[in-house]
mmCIF file of C-alpha atoms in Angstrom:
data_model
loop_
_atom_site.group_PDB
_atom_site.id
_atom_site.type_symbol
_atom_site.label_atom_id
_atom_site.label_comp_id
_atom_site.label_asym_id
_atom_site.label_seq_id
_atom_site.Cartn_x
_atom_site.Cartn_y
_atom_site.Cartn_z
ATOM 1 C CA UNK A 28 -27.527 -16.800 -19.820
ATOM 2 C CA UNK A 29 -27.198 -14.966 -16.429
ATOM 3 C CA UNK A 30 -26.621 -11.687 -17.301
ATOM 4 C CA UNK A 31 -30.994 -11.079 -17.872
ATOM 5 C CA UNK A 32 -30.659 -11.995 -14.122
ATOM 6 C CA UNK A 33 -27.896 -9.158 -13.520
ATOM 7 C CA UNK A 34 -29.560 -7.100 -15.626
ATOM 8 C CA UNK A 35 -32.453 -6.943 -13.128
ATOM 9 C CA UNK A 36 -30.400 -6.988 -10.331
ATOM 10 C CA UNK A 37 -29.628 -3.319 -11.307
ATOM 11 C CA UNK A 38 -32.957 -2.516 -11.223
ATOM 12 C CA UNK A 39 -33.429 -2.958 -7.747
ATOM 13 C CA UNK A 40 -34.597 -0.062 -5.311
ATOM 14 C CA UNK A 41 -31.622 -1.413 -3.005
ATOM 15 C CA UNK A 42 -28.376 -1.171 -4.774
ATOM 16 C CA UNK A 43 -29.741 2.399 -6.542
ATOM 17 C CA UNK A 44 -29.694 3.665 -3.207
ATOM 18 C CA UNK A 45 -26.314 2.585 -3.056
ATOM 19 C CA UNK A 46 -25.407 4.261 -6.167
ATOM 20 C CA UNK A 47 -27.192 7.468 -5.175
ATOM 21 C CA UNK A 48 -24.827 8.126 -2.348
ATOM 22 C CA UNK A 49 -21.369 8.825 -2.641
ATOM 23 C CA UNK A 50 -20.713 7.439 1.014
ATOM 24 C CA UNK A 51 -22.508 4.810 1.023
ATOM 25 C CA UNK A 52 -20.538 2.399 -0.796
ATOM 26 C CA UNK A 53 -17.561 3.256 1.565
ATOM 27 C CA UNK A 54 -19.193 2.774 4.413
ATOM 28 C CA UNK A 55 -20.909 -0.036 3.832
ATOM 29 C CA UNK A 56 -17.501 -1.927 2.392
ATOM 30 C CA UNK A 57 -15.986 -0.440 5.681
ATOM 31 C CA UNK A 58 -18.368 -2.546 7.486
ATOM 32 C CA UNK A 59 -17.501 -6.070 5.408
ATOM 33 C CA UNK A 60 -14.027 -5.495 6.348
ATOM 34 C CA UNK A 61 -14.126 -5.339 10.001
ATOM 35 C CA UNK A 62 -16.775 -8.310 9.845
ATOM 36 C CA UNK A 63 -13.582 -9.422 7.503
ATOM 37 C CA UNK A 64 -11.272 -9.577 10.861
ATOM 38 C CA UNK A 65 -14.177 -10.736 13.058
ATOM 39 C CA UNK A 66 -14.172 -13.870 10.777
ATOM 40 C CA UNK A 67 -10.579 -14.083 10.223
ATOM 41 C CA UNK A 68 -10.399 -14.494 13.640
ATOM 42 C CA UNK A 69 -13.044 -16.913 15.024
ATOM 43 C CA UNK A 70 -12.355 -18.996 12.138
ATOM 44 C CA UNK A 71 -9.013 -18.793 12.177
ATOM 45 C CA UNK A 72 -8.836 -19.921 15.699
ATOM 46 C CA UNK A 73 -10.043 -22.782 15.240
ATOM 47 C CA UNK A 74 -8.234 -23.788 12.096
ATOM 48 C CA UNK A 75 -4.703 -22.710 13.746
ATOM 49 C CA UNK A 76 -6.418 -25.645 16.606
ATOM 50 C CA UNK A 77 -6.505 -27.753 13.975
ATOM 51 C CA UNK A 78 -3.377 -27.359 12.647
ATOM 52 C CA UNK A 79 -1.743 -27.852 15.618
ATOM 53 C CA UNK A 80 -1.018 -24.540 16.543
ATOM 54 C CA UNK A 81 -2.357 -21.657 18.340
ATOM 55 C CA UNK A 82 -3.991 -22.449 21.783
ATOM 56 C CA UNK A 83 -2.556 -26.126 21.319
ATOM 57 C CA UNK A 84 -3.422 -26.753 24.841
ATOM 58 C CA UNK A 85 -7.028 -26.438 24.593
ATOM 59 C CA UNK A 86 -9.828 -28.788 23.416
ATOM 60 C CA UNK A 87 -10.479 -28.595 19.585
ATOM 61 C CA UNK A 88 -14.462 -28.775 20.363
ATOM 62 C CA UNK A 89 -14.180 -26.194 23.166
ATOM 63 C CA UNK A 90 -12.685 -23.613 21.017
ATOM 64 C CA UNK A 91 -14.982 -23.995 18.033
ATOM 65 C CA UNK A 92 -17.567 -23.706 20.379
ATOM 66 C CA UNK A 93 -16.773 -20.503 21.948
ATOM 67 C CA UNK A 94 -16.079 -19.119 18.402
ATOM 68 C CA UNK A 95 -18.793 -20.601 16.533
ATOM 69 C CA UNK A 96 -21.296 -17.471 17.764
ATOM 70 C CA UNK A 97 -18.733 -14.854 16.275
ATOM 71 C CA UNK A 98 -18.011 -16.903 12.901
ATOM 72 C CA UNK A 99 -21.389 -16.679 12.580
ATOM 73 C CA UNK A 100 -22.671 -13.165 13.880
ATOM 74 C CA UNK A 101 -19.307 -12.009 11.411
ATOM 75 C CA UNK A 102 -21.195 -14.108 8.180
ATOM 76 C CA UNK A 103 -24.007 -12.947 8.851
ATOM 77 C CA UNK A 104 -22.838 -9.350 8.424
ATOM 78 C CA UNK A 105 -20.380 -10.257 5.752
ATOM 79 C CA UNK A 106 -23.773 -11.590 3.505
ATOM 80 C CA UNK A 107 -26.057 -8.343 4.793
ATOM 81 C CA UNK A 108 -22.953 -5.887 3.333
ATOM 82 C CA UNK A 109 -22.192 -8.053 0.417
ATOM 83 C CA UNK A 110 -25.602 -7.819 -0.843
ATOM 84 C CA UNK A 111 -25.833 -4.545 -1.158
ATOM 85 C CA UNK A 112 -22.133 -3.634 -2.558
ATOM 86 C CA UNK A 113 -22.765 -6.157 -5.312
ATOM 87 C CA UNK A 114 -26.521 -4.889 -6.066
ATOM 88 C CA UNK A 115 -24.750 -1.392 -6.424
ATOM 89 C CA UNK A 116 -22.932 -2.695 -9.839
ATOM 90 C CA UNK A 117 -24.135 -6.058 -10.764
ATOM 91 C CA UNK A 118 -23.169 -6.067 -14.204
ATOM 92 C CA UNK A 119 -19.311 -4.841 -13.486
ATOM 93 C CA UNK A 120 -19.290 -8.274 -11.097
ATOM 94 C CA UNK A 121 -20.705 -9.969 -13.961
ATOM 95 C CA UNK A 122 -17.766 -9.345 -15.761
ATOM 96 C CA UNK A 123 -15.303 -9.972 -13.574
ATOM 97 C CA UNK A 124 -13.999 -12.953 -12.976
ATOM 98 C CA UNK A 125 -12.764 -12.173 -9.939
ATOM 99 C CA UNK A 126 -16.637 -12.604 -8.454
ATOM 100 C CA UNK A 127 -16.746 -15.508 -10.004
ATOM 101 C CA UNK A 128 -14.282 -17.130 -8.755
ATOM 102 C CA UNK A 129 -15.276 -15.796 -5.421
ATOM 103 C CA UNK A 130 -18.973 -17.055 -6.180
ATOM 104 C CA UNK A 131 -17.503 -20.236 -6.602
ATOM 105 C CA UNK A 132 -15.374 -20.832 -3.264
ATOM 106 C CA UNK A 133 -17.804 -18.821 -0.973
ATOM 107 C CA UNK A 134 -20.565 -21.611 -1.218
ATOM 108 C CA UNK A 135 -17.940 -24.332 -1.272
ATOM 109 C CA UNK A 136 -16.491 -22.592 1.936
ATOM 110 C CA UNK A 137 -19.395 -22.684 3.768
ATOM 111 C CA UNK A 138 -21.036 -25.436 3.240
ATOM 112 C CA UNK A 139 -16.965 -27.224 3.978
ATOM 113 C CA UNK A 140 -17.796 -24.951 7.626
ATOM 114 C CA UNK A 141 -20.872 -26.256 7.948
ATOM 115 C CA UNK A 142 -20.678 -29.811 7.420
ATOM 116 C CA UNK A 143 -16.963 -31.465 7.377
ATOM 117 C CA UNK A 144 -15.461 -28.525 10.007
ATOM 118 C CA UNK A 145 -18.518 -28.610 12.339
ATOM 119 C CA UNK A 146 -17.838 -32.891 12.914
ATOM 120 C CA UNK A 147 -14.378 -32.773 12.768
ATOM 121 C CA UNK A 148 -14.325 -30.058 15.767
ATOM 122 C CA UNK A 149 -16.895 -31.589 17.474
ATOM 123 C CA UNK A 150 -15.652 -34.571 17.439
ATOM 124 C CA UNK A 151 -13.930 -36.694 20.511
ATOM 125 C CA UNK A 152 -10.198 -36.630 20.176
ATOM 126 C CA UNK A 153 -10.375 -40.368 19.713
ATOM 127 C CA UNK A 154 -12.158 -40.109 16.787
ATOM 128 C CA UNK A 155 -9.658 -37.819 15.068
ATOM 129 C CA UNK A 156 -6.779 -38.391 13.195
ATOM 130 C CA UNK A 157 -4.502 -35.819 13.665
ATOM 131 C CA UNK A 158 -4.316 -36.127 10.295
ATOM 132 C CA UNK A 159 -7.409 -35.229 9.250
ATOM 133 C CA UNK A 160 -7.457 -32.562 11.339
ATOM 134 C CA UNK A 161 -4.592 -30.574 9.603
ATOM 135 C CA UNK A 162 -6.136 -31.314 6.226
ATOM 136 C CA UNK A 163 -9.181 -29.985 7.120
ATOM 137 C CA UNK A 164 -7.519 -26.895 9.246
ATOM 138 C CA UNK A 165 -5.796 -26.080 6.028
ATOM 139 C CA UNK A 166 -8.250 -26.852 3.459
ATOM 140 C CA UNK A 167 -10.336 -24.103 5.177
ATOM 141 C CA UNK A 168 -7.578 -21.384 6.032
ATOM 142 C CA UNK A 169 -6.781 -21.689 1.814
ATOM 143 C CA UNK A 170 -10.888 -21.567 1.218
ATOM 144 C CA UNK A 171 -11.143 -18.885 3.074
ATOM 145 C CA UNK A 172 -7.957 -17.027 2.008
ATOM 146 C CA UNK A 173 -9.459 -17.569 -1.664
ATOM 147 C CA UNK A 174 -12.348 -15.823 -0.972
ATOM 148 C CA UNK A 175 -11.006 -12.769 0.771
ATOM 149 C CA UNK A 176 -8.825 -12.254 -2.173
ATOM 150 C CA UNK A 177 -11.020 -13.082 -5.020
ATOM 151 C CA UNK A 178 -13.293 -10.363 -3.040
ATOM 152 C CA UNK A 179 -10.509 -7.745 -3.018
ATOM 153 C CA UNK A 180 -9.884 -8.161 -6.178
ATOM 154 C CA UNK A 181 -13.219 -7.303 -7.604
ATOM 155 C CA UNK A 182 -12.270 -3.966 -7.001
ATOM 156 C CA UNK A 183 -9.303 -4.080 -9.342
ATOM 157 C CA UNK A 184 -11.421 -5.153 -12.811
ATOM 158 C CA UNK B 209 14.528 18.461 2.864
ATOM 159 C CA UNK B 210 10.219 18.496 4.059
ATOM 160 C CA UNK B 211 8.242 15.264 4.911
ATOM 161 C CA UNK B 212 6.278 16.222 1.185
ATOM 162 C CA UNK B 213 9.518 17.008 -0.384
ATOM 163 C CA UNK B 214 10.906 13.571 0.640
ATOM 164 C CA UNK B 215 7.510 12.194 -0.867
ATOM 165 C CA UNK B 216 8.083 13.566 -3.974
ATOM 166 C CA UNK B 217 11.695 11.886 -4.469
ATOM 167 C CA UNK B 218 10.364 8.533 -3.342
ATOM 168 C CA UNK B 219 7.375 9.110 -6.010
ATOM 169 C CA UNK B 220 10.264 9.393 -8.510
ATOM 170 C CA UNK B 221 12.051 6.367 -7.656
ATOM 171 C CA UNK B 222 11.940 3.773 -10.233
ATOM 172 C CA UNK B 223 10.784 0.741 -7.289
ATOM 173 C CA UNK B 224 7.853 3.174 -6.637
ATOM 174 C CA UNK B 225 6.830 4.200 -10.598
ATOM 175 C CA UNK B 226 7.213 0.299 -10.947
ATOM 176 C CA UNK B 227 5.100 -0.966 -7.878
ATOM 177 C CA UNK B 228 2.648 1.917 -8.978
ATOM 178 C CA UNK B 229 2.228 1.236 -12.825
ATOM 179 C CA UNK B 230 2.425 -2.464 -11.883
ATOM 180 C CA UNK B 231 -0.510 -4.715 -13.070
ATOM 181 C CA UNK B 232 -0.343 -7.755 -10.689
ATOM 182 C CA UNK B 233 2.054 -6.962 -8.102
ATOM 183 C CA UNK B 234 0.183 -3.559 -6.967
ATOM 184 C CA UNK B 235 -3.058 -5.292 -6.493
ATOM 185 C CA UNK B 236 -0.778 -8.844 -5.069
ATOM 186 C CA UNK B 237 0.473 -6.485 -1.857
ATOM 187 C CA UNK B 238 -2.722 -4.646 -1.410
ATOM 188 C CA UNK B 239 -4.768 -8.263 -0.978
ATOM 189 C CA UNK B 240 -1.859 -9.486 0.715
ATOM 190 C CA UNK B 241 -2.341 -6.524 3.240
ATOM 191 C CA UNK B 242 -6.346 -7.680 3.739
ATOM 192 C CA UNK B 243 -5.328 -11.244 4.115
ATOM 193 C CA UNK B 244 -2.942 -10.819 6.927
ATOM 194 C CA UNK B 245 -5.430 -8.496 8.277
ATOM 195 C CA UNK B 246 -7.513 -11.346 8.867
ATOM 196 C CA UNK B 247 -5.190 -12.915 10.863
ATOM 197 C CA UNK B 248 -3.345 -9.856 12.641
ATOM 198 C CA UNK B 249 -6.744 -7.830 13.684
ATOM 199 C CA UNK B 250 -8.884 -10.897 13.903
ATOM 200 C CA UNK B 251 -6.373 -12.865 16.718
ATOM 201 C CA UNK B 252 -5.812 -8.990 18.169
ATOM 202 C CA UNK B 253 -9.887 -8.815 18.793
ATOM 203 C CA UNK B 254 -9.967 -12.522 20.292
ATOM 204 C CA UNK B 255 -7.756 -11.323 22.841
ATOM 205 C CA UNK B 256 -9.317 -8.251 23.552
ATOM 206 C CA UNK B 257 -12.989 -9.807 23.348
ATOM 207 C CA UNK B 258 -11.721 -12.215 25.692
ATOM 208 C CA UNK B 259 -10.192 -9.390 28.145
ATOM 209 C CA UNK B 260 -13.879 -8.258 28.276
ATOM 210 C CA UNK B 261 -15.377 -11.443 28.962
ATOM 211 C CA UNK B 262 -17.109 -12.171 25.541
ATOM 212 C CA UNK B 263 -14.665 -15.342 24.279
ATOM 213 C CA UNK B 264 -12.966 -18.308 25.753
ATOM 214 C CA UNK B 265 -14.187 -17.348 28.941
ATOM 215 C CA UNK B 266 -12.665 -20.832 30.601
ATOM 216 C CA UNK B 267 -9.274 -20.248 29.050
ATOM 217 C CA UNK B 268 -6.389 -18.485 31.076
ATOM 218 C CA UNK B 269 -6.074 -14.690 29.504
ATOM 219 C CA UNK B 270 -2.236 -15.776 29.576
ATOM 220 C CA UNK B 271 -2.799 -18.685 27.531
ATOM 221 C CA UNK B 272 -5.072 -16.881 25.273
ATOM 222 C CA UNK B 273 -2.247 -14.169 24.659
ATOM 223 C CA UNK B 274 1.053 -16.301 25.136
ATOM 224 C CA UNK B 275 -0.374 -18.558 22.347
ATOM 225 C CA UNK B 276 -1.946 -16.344 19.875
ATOM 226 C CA UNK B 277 1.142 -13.308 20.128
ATOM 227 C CA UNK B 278 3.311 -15.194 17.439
ATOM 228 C CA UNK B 279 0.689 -15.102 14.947
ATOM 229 C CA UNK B 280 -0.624 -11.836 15.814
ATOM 230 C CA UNK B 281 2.938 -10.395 15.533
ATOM 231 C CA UNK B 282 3.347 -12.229 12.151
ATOM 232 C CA UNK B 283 0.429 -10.821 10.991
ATOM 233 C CA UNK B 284 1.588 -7.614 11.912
ATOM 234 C CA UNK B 285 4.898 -7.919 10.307
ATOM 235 C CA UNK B 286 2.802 -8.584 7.148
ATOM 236 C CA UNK B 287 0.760 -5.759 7.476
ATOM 237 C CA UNK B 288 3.733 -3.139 8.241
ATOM 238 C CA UNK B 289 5.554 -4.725 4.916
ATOM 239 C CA UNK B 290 2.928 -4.654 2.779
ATOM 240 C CA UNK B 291 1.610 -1.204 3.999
ATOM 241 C CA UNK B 292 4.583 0.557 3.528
ATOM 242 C CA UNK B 293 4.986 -0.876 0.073
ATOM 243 C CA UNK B 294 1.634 0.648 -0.246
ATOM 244 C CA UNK B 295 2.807 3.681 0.751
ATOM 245 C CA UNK B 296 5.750 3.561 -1.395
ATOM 246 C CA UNK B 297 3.772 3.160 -4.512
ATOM 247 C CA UNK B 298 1.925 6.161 -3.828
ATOM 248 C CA UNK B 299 4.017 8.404 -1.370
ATOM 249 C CA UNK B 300 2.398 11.752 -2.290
ATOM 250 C CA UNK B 301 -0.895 11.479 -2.397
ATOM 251 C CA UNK B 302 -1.205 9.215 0.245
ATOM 252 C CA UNK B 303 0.854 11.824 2.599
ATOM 253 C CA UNK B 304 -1.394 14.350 1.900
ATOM 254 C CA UNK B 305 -4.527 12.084 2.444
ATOM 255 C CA UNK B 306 -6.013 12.909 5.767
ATOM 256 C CA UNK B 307 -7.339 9.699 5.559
ATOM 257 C CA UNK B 308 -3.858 8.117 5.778
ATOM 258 C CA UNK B 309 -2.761 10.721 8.501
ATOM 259 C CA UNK B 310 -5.843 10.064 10.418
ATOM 260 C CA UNK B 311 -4.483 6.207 10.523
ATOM 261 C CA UNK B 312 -1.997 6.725 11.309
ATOM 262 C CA UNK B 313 -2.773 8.909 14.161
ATOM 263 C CA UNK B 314 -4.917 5.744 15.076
ATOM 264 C CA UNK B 315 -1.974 3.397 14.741
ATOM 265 C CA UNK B 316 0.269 5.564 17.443
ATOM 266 C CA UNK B 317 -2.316 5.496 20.056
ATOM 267 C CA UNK B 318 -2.849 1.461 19.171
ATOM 268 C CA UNK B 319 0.859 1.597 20.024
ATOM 269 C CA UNK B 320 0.617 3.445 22.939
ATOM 270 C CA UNK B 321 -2.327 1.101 24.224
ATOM 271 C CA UNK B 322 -0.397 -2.071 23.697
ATOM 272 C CA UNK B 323 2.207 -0.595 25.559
ATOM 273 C CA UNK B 324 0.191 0.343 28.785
ATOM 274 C CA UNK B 325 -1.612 -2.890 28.640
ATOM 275 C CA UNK B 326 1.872 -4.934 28.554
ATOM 276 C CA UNK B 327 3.802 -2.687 31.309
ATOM 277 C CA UNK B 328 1.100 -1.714 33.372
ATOM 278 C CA UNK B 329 -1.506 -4.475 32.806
ATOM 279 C CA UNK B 330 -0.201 -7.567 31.869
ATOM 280 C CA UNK B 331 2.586 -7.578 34.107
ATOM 281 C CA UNK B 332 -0.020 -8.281 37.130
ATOM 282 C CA UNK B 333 -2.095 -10.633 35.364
ATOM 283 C CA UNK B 334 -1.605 -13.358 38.078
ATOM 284 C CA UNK B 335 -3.695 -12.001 39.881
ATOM 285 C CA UNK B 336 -6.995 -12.344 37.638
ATOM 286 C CA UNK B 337 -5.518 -14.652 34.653
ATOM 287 C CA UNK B 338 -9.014 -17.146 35.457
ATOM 288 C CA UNK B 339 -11.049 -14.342 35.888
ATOM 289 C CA UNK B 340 -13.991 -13.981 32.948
ATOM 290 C CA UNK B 341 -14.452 -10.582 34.124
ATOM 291 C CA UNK B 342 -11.054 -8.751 33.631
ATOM 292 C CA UNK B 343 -9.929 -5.665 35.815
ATOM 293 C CA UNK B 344 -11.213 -2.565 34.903
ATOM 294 C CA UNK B 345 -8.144 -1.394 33.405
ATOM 295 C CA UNK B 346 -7.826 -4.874 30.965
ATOM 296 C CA UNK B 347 -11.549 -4.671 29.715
ATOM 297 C CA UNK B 348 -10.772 -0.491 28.932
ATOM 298 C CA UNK B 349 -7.194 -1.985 27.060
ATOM 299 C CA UNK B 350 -9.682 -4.384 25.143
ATOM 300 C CA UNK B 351 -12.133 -2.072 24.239
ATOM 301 C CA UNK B 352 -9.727 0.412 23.274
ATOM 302 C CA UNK B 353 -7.718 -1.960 21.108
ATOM 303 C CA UNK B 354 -11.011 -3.326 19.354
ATOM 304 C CA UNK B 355 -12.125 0.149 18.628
ATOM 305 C CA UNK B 356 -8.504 1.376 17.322
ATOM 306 C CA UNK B 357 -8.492 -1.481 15.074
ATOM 307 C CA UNK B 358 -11.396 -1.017 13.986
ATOM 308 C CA UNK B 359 -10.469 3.015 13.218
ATOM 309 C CA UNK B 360 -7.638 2.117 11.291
ATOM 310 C CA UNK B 361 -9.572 -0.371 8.590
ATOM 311 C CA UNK B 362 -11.980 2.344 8.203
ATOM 312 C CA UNK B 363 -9.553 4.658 7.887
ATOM 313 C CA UNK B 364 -7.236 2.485 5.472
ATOM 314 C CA UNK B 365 -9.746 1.620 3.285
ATOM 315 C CA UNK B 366 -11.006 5.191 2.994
ATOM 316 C CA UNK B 367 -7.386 6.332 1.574
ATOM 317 C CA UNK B 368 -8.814 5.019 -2.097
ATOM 318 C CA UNK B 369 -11.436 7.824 -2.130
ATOM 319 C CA UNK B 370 -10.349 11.196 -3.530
ATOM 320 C CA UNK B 371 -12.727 12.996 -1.714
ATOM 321 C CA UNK B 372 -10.690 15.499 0.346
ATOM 322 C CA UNK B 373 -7.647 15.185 -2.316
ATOM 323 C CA UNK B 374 -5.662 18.204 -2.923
ATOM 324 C CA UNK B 375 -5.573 18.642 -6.074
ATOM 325 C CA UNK B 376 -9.186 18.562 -6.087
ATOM 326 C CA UNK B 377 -10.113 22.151 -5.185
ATOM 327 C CA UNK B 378 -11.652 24.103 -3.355
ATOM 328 C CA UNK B 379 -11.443 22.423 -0.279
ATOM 329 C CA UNK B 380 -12.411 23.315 3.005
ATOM 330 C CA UNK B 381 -9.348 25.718 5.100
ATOM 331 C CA UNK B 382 -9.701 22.495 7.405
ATOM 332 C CA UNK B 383 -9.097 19.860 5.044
ATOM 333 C CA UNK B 384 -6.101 21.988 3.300
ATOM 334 C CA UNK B 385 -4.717 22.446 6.821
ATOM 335 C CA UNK B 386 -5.369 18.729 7.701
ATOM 336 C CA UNK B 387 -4.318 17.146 4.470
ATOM 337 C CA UNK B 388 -1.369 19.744 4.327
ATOM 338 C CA UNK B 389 -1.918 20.856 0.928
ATOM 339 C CA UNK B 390 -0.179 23.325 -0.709
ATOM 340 C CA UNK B 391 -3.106 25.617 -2.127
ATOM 341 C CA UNK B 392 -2.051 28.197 -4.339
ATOM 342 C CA UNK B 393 -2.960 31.512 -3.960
ATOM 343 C CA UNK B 394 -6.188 33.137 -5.820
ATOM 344 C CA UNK B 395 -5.420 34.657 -9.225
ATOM 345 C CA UNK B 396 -5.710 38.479 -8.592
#
């Protein structure tokens, strides 16, 4: 049903130009990975925090507040380089199920970053079970682990 | 017995054609290596963002490293295991990639940067641990390290292109001298 959708996206002026260079696809996946470790480690952070580990000594809310501006300057350039890479072979992601899957756990994981995470962080510790601050440390260290790997493995199908 | 020749017995080993022919485990260390990337490069950069003054600017630079090092050197243990397994599934080529060589080129003076930040840096940070602007030699030891880092992902993830392979010829003399391939001579 999607793959008239796919079908088009291979039409587009964008991911030809891609295609038409024999760098460019390098470069630009170059770029997703060190926007890869920027995320990694402003969300990461955070999540350690969570857990219970990391810089324990700190405020939960102050450190996802200092690395809320990199989580998100390091999305946005994950989505501007992911665009592109995927308009350069749409219908190879298509068939792999490897993009699905990511497909699948990258909206879950943000939206999870962008609505449970932000009030749990934000929260005052009273508020907070320590509890539900590990589950919700891990839940997004795994979400985010899923995606990074579903998204290497595209390049193995 | 040469660096290539020693390449060429570990290509022969049977953990290396194994690892190499492999369907899940090859591709298993390789996105192993990118996940602990996450955690090894991204922790590395929070400390050297916040030696420049970018992150956690209220947060003691010794509490920012003391509490992050365990991780970062777990991540790195990660990396170093699953890289060299890497490198053991495909010792040749990779040993004649300047891509690889070029890493790790970047990787020695990464070393050689933590090391001057710990013995000559670090060990007076007493003196400016509250400080959001670092010492002149800390922010240089943070912007080094970021762009080092940085070098050696583009230079990791480069290794998978066969551009400058050797057994793709002709080359360039520099490529053949910097990849270390053994050209063979023109046919008379």
């Amino acid at each position: 049903m999607l793959l008239p959708f796919f079908e088009w996206c291979e039409t587009l002026w964008l991911g030809q130009f891609v295609v038409g260079s024999p760098w460019l696809f390098p470069v630009i996946e170059s770029v997703h990975l060190l926007a890869l470790a920027l995320i990694g480690g402003a969300i990461f952070l955070v999540d350690f925090r969570l857990l219970g580990l990391g810089l324990k000594d700190r405020e939960v809310s102050e450190l996802a507040r200092d690395a809320r501006p990199w989580m998100i300057a390091g999305l946005i350039a994950m989505i501007l380089t992911g665009i592109p890479l995927f308009l350069s072979e749409p219908i190879k992601c298509y068939y792999s199920t490897a993009f699905w899957i990511k497909m699948t756990t990258l909206p879950i994981a943000l939206v999870f970053a962008f609505t449970v995470r932000t009030r749990v962080t934000r929260a005052e510790p009273v508020g907070n079970t320590a509890r539900r601050q590990k589950l919700v440390g891990a839940l997004s260290i795994a979400l985010w682990f899923t995606v990074a790997a579903a998204g290497r493995w595209i390049g193995f199908s | 017995m040469s660096l290539l020749a020693y390449c060429e017995w570990l290509a022969a080993t049977q953990g290396s054609i194994a690892l190499h022919e492999s369907m899940y485990m090859y591709p298993i260390v390789e996105s192993s290596h990118v996940l602990a990337l996450m955690l090894f490069v991204g922790f590395a950069a929070i400390l050297d963002l916040r030696l420049l003054g970018l992150i956690l600017k209220r947060v003691p630079v010794s509490q920012v490293a003391d509490r992050l090092l365990p991780w970062t050197i777990a991540g790195f243990v990660v990396m170093v295991i699953t890289g060299v397994l890497l490198f053991y599934a495909i010792p040749v080529r990779s040993y004649q990639s300047i891509f690889f060589r070029a890493k790790v080129i970047f990787l020695v003076l990464a070393g050689l940067n933590v090391w001057f930040f710990h013995t000559r840096v670090f060990t007076r940070i007493a003196e400016w641990d509250h400080d959001v602007i670092t010492p002149k030699a800390a922010r240089r030891a943070g912007l080094a390290s970021l762009i080092l880092w940085g070098a050696i992902i583009v230079a990791g993830r480069m290794i998978a292109y066969n551009w400058f392979d050797c057994d793709i010829q002709p080359q360039s003399a520099f490529v053949n001298w910097a990849a270390g391939c053994v050209v063979p001579p023109p046919l008379p």
